[in-house]
Coordinates of C-alpha atoms in Angstrom, one line a residue:
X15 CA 136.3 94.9 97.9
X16 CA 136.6 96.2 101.1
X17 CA 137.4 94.6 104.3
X18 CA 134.2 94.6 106.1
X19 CA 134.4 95.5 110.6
X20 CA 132.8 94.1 113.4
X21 CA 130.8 97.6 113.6
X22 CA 128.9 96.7 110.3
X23 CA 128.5 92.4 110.6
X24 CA 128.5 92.3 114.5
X25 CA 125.5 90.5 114.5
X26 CA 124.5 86.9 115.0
X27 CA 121.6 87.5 112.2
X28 CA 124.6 88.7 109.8
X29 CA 126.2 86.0 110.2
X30 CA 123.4 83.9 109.3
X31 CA 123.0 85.9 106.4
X32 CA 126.5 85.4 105.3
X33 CA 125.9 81.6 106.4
X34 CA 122.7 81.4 103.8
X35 CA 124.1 83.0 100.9
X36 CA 127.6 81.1 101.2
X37 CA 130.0 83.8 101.5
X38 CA 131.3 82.2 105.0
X39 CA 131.1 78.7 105.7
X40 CA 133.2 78.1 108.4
X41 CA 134.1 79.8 111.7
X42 CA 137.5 81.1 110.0
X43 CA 135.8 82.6 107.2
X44 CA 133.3 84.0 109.4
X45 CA 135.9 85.9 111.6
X46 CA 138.0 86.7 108.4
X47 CA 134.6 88.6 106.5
X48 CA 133.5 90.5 109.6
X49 CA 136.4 91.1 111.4
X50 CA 134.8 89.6 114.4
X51 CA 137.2 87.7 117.3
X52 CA 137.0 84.0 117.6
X53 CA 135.4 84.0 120.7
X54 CA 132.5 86.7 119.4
X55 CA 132.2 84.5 116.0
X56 CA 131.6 81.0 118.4
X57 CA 128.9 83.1 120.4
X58 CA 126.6 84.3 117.6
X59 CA 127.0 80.6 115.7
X60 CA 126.0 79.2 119.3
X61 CA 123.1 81.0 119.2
X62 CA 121.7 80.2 115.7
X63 CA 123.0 76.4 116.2
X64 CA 120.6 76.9 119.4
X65 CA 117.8 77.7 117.5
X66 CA 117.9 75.3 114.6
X67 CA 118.8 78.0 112.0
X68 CA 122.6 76.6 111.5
X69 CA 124.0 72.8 111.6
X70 CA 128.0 71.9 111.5
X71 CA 129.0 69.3 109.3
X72 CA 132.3 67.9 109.1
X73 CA 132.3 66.4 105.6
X74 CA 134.2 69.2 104.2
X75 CA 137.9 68.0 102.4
X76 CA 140.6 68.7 104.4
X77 CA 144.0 70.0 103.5
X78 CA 146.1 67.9 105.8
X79 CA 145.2 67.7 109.5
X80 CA 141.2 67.2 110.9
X81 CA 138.9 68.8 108.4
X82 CA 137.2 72.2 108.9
X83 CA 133.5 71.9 110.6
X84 CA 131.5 73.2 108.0
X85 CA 128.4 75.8 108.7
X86 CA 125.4 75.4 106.9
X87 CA 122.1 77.1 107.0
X88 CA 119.4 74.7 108.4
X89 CA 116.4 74.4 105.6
X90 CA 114.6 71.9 107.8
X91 CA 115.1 74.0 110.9
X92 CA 111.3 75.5 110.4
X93 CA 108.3 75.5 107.6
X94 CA 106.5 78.4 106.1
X95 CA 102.8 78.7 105.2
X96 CA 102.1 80.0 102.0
X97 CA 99.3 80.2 99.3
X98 CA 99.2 81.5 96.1
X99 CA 95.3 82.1 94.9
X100 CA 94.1 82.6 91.7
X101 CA 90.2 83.9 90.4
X102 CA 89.5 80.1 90.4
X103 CA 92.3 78.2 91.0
X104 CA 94.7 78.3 94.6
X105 CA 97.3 76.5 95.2
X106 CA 98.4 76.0 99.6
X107 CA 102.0 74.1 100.5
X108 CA 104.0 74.2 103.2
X109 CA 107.9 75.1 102.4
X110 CA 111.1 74.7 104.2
X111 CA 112.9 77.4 104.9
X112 CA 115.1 77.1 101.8
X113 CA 111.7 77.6 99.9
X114 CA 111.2 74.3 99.0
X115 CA 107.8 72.4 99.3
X116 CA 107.3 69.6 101.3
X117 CA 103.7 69.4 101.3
X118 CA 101.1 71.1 98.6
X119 CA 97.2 70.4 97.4
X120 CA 95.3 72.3 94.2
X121 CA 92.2 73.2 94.4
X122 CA 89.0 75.1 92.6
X123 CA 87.4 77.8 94.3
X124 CA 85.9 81.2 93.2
X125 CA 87.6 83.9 95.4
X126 CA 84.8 85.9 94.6
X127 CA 82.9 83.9 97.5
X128 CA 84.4 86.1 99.6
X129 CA 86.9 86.2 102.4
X130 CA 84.5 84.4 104.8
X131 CA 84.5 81.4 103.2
X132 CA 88.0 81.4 101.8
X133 CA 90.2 82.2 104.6
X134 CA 88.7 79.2 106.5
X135 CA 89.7 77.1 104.3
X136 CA 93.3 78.0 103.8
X137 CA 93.5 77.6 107.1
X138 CA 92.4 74.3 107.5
X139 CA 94.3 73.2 104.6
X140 CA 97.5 74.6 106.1
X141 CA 96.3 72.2 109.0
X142 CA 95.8 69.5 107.3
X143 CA 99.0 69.8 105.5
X144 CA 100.8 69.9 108.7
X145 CA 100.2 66.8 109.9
X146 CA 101.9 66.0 113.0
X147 CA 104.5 68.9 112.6
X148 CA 104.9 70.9 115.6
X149 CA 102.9 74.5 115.0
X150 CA 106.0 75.8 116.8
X151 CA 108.0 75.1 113.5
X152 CA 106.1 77.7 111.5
X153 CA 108.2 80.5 111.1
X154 CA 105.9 82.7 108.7
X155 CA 102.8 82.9 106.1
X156 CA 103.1 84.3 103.0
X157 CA 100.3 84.7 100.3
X158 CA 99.5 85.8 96.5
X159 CA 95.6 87.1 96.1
X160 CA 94.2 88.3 92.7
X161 CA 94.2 92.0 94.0
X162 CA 95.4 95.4 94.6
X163 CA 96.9 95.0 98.4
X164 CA 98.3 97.7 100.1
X165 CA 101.6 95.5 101.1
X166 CA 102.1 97.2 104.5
X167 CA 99.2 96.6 106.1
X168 CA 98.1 93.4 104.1
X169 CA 94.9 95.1 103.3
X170 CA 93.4 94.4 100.1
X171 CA 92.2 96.8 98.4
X172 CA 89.9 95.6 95.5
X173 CA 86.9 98.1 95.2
X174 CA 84.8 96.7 92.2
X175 CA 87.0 93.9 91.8
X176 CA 86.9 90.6 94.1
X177 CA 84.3 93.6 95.9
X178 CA 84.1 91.1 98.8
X179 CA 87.9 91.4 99.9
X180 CA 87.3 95.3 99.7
X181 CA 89.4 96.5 103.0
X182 CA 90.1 92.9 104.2
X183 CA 92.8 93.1 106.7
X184 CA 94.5 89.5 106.1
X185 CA 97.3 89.1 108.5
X186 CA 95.2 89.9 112.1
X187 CA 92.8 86.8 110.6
X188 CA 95.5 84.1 109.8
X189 CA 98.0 85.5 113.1
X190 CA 94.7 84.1 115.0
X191 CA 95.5 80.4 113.9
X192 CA 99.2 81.2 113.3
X193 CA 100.6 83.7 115.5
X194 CA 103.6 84.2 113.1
X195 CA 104.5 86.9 110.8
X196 CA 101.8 87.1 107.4
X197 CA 102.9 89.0 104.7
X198 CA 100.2 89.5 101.8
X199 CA 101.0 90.8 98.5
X200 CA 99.4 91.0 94.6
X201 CA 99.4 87.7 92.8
X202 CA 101.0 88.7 89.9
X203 CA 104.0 90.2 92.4
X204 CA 104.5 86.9 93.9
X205 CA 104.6 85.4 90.5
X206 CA 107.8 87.8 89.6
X207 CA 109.6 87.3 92.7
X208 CA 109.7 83.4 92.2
X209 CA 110.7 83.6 88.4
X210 CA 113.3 86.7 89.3
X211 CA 114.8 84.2 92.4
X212 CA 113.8 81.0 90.6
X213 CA 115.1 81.8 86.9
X214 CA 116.9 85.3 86.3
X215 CA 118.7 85.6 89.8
X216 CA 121.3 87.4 87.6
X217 CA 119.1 90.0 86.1
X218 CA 118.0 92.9 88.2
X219 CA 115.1 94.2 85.8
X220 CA 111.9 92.1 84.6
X221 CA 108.5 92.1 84.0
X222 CA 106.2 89.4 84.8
X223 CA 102.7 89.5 82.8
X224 CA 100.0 87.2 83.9
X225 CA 97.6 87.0 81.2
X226 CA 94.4 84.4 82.6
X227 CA 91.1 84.8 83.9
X228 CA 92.4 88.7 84.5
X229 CA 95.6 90.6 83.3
X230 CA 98.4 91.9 85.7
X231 CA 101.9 92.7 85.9
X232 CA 104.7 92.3 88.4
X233 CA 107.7 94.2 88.2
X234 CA 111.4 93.7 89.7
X235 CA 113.2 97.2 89.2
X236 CA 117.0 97.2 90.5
X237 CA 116.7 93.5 91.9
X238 CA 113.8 93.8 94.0
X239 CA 110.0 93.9 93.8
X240 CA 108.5 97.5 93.3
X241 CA 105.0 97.9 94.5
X242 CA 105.5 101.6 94.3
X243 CA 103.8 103.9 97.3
X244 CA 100.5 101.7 98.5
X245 CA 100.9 98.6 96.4
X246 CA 99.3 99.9 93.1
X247 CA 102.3 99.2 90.9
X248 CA 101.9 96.5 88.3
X249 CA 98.3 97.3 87.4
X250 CA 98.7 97.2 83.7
X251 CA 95.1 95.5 83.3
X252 CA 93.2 99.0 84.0
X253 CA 95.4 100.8 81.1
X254 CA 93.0 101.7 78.2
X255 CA 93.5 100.2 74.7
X256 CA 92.7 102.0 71.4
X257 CA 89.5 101.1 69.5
X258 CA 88.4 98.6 72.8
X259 CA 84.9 99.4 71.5
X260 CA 83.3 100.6 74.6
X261 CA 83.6 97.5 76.7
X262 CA 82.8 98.5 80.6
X263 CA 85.7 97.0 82.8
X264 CA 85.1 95.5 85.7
X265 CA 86.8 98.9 87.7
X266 CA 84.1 101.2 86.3
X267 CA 86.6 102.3 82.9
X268 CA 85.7 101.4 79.4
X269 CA 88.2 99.6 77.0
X270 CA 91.1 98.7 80.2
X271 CA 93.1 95.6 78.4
X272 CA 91.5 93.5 81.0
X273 CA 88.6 93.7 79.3
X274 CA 89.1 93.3 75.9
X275 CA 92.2 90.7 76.0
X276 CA 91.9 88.7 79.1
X277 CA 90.6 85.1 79.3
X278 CA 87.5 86.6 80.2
X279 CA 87.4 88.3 77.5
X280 CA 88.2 86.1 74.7
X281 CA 85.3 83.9 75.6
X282 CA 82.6 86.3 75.6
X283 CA 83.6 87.5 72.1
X284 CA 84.0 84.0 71.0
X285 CA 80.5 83.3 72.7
X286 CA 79.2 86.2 70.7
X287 CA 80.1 85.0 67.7
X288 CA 78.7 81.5 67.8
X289 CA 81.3 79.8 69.5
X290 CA 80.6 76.9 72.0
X291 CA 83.2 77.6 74.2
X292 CA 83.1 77.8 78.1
X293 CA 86.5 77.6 79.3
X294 CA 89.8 78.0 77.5
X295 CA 90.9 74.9 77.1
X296 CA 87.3 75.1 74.8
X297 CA 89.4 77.7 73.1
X298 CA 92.8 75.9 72.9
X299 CA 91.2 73.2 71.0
X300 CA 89.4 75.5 68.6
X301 CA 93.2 76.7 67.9
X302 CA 94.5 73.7 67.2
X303 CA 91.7 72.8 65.2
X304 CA 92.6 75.6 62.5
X305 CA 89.6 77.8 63.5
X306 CA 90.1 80.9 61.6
X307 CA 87.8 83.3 63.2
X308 CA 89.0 81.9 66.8
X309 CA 92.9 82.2 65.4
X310 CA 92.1 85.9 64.7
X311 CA 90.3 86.9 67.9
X312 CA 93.4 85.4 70.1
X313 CA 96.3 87.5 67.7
X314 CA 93.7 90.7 68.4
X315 CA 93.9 89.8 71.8
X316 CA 97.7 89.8 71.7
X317 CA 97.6 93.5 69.6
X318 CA 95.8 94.6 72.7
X319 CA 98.0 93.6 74.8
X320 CA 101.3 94.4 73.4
X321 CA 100.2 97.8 73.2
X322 CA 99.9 98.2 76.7
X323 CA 103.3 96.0 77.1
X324 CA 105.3 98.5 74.3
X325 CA 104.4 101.8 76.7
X326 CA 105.6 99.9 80.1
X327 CA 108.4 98.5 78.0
X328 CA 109.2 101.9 77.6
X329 CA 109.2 103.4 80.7
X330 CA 110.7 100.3 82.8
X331 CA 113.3 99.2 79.9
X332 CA 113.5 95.6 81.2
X333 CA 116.0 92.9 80.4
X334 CA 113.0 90.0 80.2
X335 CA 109.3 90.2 79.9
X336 CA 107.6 86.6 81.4
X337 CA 105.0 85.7 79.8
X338 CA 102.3 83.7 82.3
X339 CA 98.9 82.2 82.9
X340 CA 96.6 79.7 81.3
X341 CA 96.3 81.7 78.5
X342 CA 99.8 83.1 78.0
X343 CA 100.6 79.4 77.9
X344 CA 97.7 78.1 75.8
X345 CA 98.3 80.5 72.6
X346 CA 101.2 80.6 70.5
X347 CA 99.4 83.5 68.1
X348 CA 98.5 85.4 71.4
X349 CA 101.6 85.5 72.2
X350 CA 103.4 85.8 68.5
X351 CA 101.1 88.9 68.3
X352 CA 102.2 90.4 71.6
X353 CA 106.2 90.0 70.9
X354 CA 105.6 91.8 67.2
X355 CA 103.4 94.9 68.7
X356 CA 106.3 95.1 71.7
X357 CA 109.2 95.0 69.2
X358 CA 107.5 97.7 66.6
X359 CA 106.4 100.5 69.3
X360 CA 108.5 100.3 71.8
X361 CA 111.6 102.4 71.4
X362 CA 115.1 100.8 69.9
X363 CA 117.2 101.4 73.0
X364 CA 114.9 99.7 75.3
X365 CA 114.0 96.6 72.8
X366 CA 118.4 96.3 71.9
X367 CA 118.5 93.2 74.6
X368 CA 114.9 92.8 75.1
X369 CA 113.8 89.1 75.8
X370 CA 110.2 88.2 75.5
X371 CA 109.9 84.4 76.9
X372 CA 107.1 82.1 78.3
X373 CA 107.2 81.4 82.2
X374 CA 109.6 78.2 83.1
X375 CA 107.9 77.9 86.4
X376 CA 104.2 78.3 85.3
X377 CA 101.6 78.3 88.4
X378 CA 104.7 77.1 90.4
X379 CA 106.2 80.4 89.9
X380 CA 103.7 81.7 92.8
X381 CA 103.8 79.4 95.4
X382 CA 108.0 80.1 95.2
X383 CA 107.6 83.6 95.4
X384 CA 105.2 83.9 98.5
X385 CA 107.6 81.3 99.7
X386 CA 110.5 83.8 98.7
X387 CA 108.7 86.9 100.0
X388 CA 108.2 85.4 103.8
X389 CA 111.7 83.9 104.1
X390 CA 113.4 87.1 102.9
X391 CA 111.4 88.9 105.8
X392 CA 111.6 86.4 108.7
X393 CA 115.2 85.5 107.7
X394 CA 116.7 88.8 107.5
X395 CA 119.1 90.3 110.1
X396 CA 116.7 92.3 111.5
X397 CA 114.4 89.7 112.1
X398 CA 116.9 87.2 113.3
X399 CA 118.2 90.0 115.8
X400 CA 114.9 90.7 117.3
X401 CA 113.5 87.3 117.4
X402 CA 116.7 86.1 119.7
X403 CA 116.4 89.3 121.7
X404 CA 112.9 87.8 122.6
X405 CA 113.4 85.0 122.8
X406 CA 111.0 83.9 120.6
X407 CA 111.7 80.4 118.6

């Protein structure tokens, strides 16, 4: 590899980078990577020991003489906001900025009530969570919503679906209780970045597929999160199935996967057929209980859906698909059916190494990857740069 300069790593956000990710660890190894002089090297670590992003330690072994002071990347040196919400289910924590959470509450709400009444509520709870903490020591907000968002601009951009949020712009509303960066993505999005970071660091392609209440897909392509040229990328619930029977999708389409595999789904055909089921854990038991007709509706359900998976499977080629959500978890058929649909239609190349596997994180997967998400942004060079050039905390 070669010998990185001073012109490329000259900066004090750099060398937090290469603090974080453990490539340098001391001041020599610092110097010795970027090339810098010992007296430039002391004046960017001053800065981010200044700030609370870095802390020495001098626990490290020594090879004869005083031991090396050790660099390390402060986790506790600020918090980040984040929230990961669901059709009926959010989860709110507050994270160091190593992504881990300190603080964290569940709780049921319909997002379809509307921005209004939701927002408020995230914000309080981010409040509440805080405690005595210093507001100072919030860094950043980063949040999941069941929606198409146009990432840029945190707008969300539902239309039909979650009609309420329909040009919401998120950020301007938290920044007034939190003037701190807000970065706002797609649920399902948030749920791949924290299984790629969380699980398959190592593998640069995956697919996650939520499969609950609604049915969505995020996708890491080369390592990072593609959201492709507004946000729209992922959408695999809105792709058409064959004989769907007519069913009118919540987007205005007939027979999107959405509607005629989702959790939604499954219990208003199980409804229609006699069933006394109102949620899925109703459904789960019917499973388990041997139910034949209820056994047969879930591996249709899976068909569905790994017909839609074999076609994406196809164009992104990924090394893992994650399978997520309450009903992805629930169903062993569902999910049987989807890995036998994926493995006969999609092509031999791109199935060779293929992995099809349930989610190791679950709903925790979410509240990691908005975590991830917002620390990747306010941690970066960049940030780190123009942050000390205002001198901003």
């Amino acid at each position: 590899m070669p010998r990185r300069t001073a012109a490329t790593l000259a900066t004090s956000g750099e060398v937090l980078r290469l603090i974080r990710s453990g490539e340098a660890v001391t001041r020599a190894d610092l110097g010795r990577v970027t090339g810098l002089s010992r007296p430039a090297v002391q004046l960017r670590v001053g800065e981010l020991i200044e700030r609370g992003l870095v802390v020495e330690r001098t626990d490290a072994p020594s090879t004869g003489g005083r031991p090396p002071v050790r660099l390390e990347f402060n986790a506790a040196g600020g918090v980040v906001l984040v929230a990961a919400l669901g059709a009926s289910r959010t989860r709110v924590a507050v994270c160091d900025l190593a992504g881990r959470e300190l603080a964290g509450r569940d709780f049921a709400i319909d997002v379809e009530q509307g921005p209004d009444v939701v927002l408020p509520l995230l914000l309080d709870t981010w409040d509440d969570l805080l405690g005595e903490r210093p507001r100072e020591d919030v860094k950043g907000v980063g949040m999941g919503v069941p929606a198409t968002v146009e990432f840029a601009r945190g707008r969300t951009e539902s239309v039909r679906v979650m009609a309420s949020w329909t040009g919401v712009l998120i950020p301007p509303i938290v920044r007034e209780r939190f003037p701190v960066p807000v970065l706002v993505d797609n649920d399902v999005n948030a749920l791949a970045i924290g299984e790629h970071r969380g699980v398959y660091p190592d593998l640069d392609d995956l697919m996650f597929v939520k499969v609950s209440t609604r049915i969505g897909a995020g996708v890491i392509a080369g390592g990072g999160i593609l959201r492709g040229a507004l946000g729209a990328a992922g959408e695999i619930g809105h792709i058409p199935v064959r004989d769907g029977g007519g069913v009118l999708c919540r987007c205005g389409n007939v027979d999107c996967v959405d509607s005629v595999a989702s959790g939604t789904a499954l219990l208003r055909e199980l409804r229609a057929a006699g069933k006394d089921v109102k949620t899925i854990a109703d459904v789960t038991a019917l499973v388990r209980a041997g139910d034949a007709e209820t056994m047969a509706t879930v591996r249709e359900a899976g068909r569905r859906i790994g017909e839609v998976l074999a076609g994406a499977v196809n164009i992104l080629n990924p090394s893992v698909v994650v399978l997520g959500g309450d009903v992805a978890e629930a169903f062993g058929p569902l999910v049987s059916s989807i890995r036998e649909v994926v493995y006969r239609r999609s092509t031999a190349l791109a199935t060779r190494r293929l992995r099809i596997e349930p989610s190791r994180l679950g709903a925790g997967a979410g509240i990691s990857g908005c975590a991830v998400m917002v620390l990747d942004s306010v941690l970066s060079p960049e940030a780190v740069d123009e942050s000390l050039a205002l001198g901003t905390p």
